[in-house]
Short mmCIF file of C-alpha atoms and ligand atoms in Angstrom, two decimals:
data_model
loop_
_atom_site.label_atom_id
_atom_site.label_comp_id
_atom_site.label_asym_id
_atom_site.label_seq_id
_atom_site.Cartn_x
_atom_site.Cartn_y
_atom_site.Cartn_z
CA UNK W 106 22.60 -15.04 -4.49
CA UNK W 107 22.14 -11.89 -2.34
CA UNK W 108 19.31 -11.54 -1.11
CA UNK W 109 17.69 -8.10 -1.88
CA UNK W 110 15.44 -5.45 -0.54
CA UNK W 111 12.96 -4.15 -2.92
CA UNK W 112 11.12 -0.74 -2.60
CA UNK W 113 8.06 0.04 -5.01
CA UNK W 114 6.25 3.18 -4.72
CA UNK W 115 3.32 5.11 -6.48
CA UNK W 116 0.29 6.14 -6.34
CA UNK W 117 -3.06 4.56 -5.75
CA UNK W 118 -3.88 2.03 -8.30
CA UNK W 119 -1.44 1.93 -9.94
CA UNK W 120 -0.89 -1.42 -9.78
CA UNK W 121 2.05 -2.06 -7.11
CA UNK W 122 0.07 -4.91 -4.93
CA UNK W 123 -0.56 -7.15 -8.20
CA UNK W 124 2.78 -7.09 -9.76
CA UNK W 125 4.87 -7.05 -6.60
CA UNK W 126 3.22 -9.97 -5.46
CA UNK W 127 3.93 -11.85 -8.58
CA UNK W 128 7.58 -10.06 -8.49
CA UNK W 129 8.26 -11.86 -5.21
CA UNK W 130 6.53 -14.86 -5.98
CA UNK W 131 8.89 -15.35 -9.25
CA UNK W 132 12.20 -14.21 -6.58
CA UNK W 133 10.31 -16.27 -3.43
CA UNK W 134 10.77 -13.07 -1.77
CA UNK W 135 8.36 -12.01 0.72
CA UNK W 136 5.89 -9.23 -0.59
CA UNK W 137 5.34 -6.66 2.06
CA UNK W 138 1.75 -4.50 1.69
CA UNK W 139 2.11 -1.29 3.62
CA UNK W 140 -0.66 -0.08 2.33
CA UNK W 141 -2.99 -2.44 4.36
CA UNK W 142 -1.51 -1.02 7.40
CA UNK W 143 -2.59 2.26 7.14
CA UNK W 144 -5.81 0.33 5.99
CA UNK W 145 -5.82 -1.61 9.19
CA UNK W 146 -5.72 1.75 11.36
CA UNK W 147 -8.28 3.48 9.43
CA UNK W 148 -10.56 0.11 10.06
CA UNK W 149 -10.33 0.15 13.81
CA UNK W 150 -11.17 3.86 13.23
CA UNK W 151 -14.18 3.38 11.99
CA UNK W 152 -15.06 0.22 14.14
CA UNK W 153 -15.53 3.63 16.88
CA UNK W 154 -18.73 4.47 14.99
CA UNK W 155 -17.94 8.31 16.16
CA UNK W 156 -16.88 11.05 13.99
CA UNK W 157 -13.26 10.75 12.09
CA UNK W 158 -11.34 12.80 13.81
CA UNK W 159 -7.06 13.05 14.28
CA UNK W 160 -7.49 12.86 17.55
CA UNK W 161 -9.37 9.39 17.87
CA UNK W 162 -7.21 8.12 15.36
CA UNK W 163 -4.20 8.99 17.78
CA UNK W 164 -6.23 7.28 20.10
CA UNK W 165 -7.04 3.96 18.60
CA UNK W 166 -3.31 3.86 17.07
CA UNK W 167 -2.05 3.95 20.07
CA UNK W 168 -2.12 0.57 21.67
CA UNK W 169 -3.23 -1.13 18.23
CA UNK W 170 -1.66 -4.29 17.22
CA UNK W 171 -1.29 -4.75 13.42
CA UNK W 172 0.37 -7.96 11.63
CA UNK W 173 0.39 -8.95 8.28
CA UNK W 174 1.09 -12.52 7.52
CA UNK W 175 1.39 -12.87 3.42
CA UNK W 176 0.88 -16.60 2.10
CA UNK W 177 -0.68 -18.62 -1.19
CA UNK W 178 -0.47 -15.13 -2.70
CA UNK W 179 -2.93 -13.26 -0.34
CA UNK W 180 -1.66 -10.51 2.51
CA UNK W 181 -3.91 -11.82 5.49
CA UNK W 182 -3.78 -8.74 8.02
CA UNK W 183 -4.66 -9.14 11.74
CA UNK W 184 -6.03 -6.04 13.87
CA UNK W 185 -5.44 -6.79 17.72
CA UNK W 186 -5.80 -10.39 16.75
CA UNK W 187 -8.77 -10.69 14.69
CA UNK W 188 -8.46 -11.21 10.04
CA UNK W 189 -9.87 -8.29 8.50
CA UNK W 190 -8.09 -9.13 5.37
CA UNK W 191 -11.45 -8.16 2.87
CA UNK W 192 -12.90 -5.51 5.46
CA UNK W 193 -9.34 -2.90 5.07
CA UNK W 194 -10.50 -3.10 0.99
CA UNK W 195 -13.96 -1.29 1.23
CA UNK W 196 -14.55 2.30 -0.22
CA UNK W 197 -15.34 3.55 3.38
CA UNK W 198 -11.71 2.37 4.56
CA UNK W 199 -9.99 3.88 1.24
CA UNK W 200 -12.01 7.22 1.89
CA UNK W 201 -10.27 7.80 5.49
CA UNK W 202 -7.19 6.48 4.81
CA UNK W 203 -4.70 9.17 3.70
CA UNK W 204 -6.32 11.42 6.77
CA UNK W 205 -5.15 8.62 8.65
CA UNK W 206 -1.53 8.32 6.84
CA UNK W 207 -1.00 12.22 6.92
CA UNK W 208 -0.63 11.49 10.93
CA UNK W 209 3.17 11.72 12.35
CA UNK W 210 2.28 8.82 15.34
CA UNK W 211 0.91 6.43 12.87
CA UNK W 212 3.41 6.59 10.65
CA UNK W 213 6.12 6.38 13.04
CA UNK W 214 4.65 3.57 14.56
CA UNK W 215 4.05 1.38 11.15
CA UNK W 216 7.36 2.49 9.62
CA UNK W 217 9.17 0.83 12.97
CA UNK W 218 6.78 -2.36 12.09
CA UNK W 219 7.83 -2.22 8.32
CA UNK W 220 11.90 -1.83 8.88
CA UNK W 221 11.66 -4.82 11.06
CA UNK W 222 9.88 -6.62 8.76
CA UNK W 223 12.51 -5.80 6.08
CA UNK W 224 15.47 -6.57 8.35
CA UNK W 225 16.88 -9.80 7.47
CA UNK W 226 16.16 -9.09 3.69
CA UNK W 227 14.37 -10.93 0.16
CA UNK W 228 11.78 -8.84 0.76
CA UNK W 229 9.19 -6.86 -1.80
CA UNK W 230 7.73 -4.36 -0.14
CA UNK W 231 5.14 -1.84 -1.91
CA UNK W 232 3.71 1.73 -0.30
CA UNK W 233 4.19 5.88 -0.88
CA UNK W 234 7.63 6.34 1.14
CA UNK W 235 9.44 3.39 0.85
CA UNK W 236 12.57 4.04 -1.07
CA UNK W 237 12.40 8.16 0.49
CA UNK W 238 11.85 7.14 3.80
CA UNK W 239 11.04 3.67 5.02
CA UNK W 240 13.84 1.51 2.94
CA UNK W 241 16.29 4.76 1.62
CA UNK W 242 18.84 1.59 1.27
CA UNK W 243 17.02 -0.82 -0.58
CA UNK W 244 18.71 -2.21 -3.45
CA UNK W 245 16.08 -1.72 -5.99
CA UNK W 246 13.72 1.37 -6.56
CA UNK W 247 11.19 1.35 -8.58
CA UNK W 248 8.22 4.28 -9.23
CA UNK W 249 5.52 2.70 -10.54
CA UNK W 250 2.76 4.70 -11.58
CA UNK W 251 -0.35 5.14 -14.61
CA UNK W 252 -2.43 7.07 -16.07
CA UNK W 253 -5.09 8.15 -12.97
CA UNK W 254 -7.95 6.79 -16.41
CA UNK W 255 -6.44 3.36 -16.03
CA UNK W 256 -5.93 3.37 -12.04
CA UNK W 257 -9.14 4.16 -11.70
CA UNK W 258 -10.50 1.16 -14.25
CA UNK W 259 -8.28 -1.27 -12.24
CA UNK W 260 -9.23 -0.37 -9.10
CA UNK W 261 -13.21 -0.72 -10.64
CA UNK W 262 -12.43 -3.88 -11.94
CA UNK W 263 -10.84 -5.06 -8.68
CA UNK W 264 -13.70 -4.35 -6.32
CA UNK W 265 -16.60 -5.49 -8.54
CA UNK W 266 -14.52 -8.77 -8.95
CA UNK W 267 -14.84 -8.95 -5.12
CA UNK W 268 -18.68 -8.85 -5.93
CA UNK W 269 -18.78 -5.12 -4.36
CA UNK W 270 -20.76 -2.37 -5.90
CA UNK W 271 -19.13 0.64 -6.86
CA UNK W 272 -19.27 3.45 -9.30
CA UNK W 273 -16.45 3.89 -11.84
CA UNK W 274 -16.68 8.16 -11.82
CA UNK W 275 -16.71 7.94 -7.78
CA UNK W 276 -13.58 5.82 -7.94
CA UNK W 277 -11.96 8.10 -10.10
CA UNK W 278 -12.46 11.17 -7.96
CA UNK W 279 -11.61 9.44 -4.91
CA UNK W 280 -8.16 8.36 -6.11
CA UNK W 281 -7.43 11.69 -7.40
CA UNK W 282 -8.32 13.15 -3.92
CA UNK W 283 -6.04 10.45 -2.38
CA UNK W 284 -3.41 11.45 -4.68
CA UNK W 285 -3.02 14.82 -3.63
CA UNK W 286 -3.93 14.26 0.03
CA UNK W 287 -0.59 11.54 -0.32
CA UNK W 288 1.61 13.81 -2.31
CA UNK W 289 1.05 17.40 -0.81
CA UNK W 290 1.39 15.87 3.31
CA UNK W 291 3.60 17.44 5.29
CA UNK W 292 5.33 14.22 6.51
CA UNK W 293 6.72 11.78 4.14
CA UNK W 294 4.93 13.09 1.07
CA UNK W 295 4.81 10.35 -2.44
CA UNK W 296 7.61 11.61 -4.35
CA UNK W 297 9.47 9.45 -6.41
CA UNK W 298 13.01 8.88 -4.98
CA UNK W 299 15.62 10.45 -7.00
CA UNK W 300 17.03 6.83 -7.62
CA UNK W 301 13.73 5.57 -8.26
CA UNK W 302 13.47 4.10 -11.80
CA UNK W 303 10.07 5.44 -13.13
CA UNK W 304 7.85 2.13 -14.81
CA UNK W 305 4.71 3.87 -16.46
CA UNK W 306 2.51 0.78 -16.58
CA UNK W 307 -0.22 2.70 -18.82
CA UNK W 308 -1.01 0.56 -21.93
CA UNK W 309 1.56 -3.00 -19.92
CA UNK W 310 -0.20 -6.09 -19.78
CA UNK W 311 0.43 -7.20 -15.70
CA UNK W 312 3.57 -10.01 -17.60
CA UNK W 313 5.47 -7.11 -18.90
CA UNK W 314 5.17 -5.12 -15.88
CA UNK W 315 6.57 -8.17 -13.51
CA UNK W 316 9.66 -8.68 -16.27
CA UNK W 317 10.70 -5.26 -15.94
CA UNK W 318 10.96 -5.82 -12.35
CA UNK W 319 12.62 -8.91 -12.52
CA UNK W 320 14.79 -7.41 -14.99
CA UNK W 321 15.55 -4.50 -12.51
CA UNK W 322 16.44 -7.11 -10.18
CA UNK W 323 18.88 -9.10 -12.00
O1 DC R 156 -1.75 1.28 -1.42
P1 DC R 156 -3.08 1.54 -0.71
O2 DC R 156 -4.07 2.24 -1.61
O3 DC R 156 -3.66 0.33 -0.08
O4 DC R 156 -2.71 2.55 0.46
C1 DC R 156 -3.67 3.08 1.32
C2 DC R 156 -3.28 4.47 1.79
O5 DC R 156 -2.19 4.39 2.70
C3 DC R 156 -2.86 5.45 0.70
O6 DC R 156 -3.89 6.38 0.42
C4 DC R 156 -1.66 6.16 1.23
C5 DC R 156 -1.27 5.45 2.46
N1 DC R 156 0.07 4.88 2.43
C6 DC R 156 1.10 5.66 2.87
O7 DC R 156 0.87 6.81 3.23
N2 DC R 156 2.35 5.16 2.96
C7 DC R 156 2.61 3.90 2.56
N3 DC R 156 3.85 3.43 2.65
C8 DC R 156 1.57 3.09 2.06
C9 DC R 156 0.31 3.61 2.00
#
């Protein structure tokens, strides 16, 4: 059987890493997180310890090496060598992150990364501009997206799992700010793709959510 390429898009939480991962699992496709590269820039940012500025994130995405290397169902990513696979998750990261995405040199450079990555095909791969931008050929398009209520929940749920402490109103306002930071950017803005099949996953248990997909992919 062909071997597909598979572009999921939405917005933040709303559940794109956890059923694209199982999605490729049940294809034994590889699941591609683009997410955790903008994560991985927005890391080294702050590594700096100096104020968050465009221009020092120009600077440290310059000659920054980022790799993601996805097995047994976790996305390990590697900055300039060294795992920081947990450290791209933390509420610090997320708040920097679309500052760091809205940037025209990081983008360019992890879109290059992400196209070769997709090249030879069976691959899953989740993010904000996939099917617009990254993968405007990909054989399946799918806009996944939930009420921002739920997102937030799951995104609650996720880090205090991870034995973090957070605060389910802080979450809430922080996606919402992420959302519009992601949508209204100048370059490469979330939009759902006009072949994009919309899955509203508001009230889906994670099982129906994958079968849809499979479905879609059959
Ligand atoms: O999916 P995530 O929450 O881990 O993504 C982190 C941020 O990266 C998100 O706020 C938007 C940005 N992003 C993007 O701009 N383009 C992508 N393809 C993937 C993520």
């Amino acid at each position: 059987m062909k071997k597909l390429v598979v572009a999921i898009d939405g917005p933040a939480g709303a559940g794109k890493s956890t059923v694209a991962k199982r999605a490729a699992q049940a294809l034994g496709y590889t699941y591609i997180d683009t997410g955790a590269m903008y994560r991985a820039v927005a890391w080294k940012t702050l590594r700096r310890h100096a104020p968050v500025t465009d221009a020092l994130i120009l600077d440290v995405v310059r000659d920054i090496d980022v790799r993601l290397s996805y097995h047994d169902g976790v996305t390990h990513v590697f900055v300039d060598g060294e795992e920081a696979t947990d450290e791209i998750r933390t509420p610090e990261v997320s708040h920097i992150v679309s500052q760091v995405a809205a940037l025209g040199p990081v983008r360019e450079k992890m879109v290059d990364l992400q196209r070769a990555m997709a090249k030879e095909g069976g691959v899953l791969m989740d993010g904000r501009d996939i099917a617009t931008h990254v993968l405007p050929n990909a054989d399946v398009k799918i806009f996944l997206t939930a009420s921002i209520e739920e997102r937030a929940k799951r995104r609650y749920l996720e880090l205090k799992d991870k034995g973090m402490d957070v605060d389910l109103a802080g979450i809430q306002v922080d996606i919402a700010a992420r959302d519009k930071a992601d949508s209204e950017r100048t370059i490469s803005p979330l939009v759902r793709a006009e072949d994009a099949v919309l899955l509203d996953t508001t009230g889906l248990s994670i099982d129906e959510v994958v079968e849809r997909i499979l479905g879609l992919c059959r």
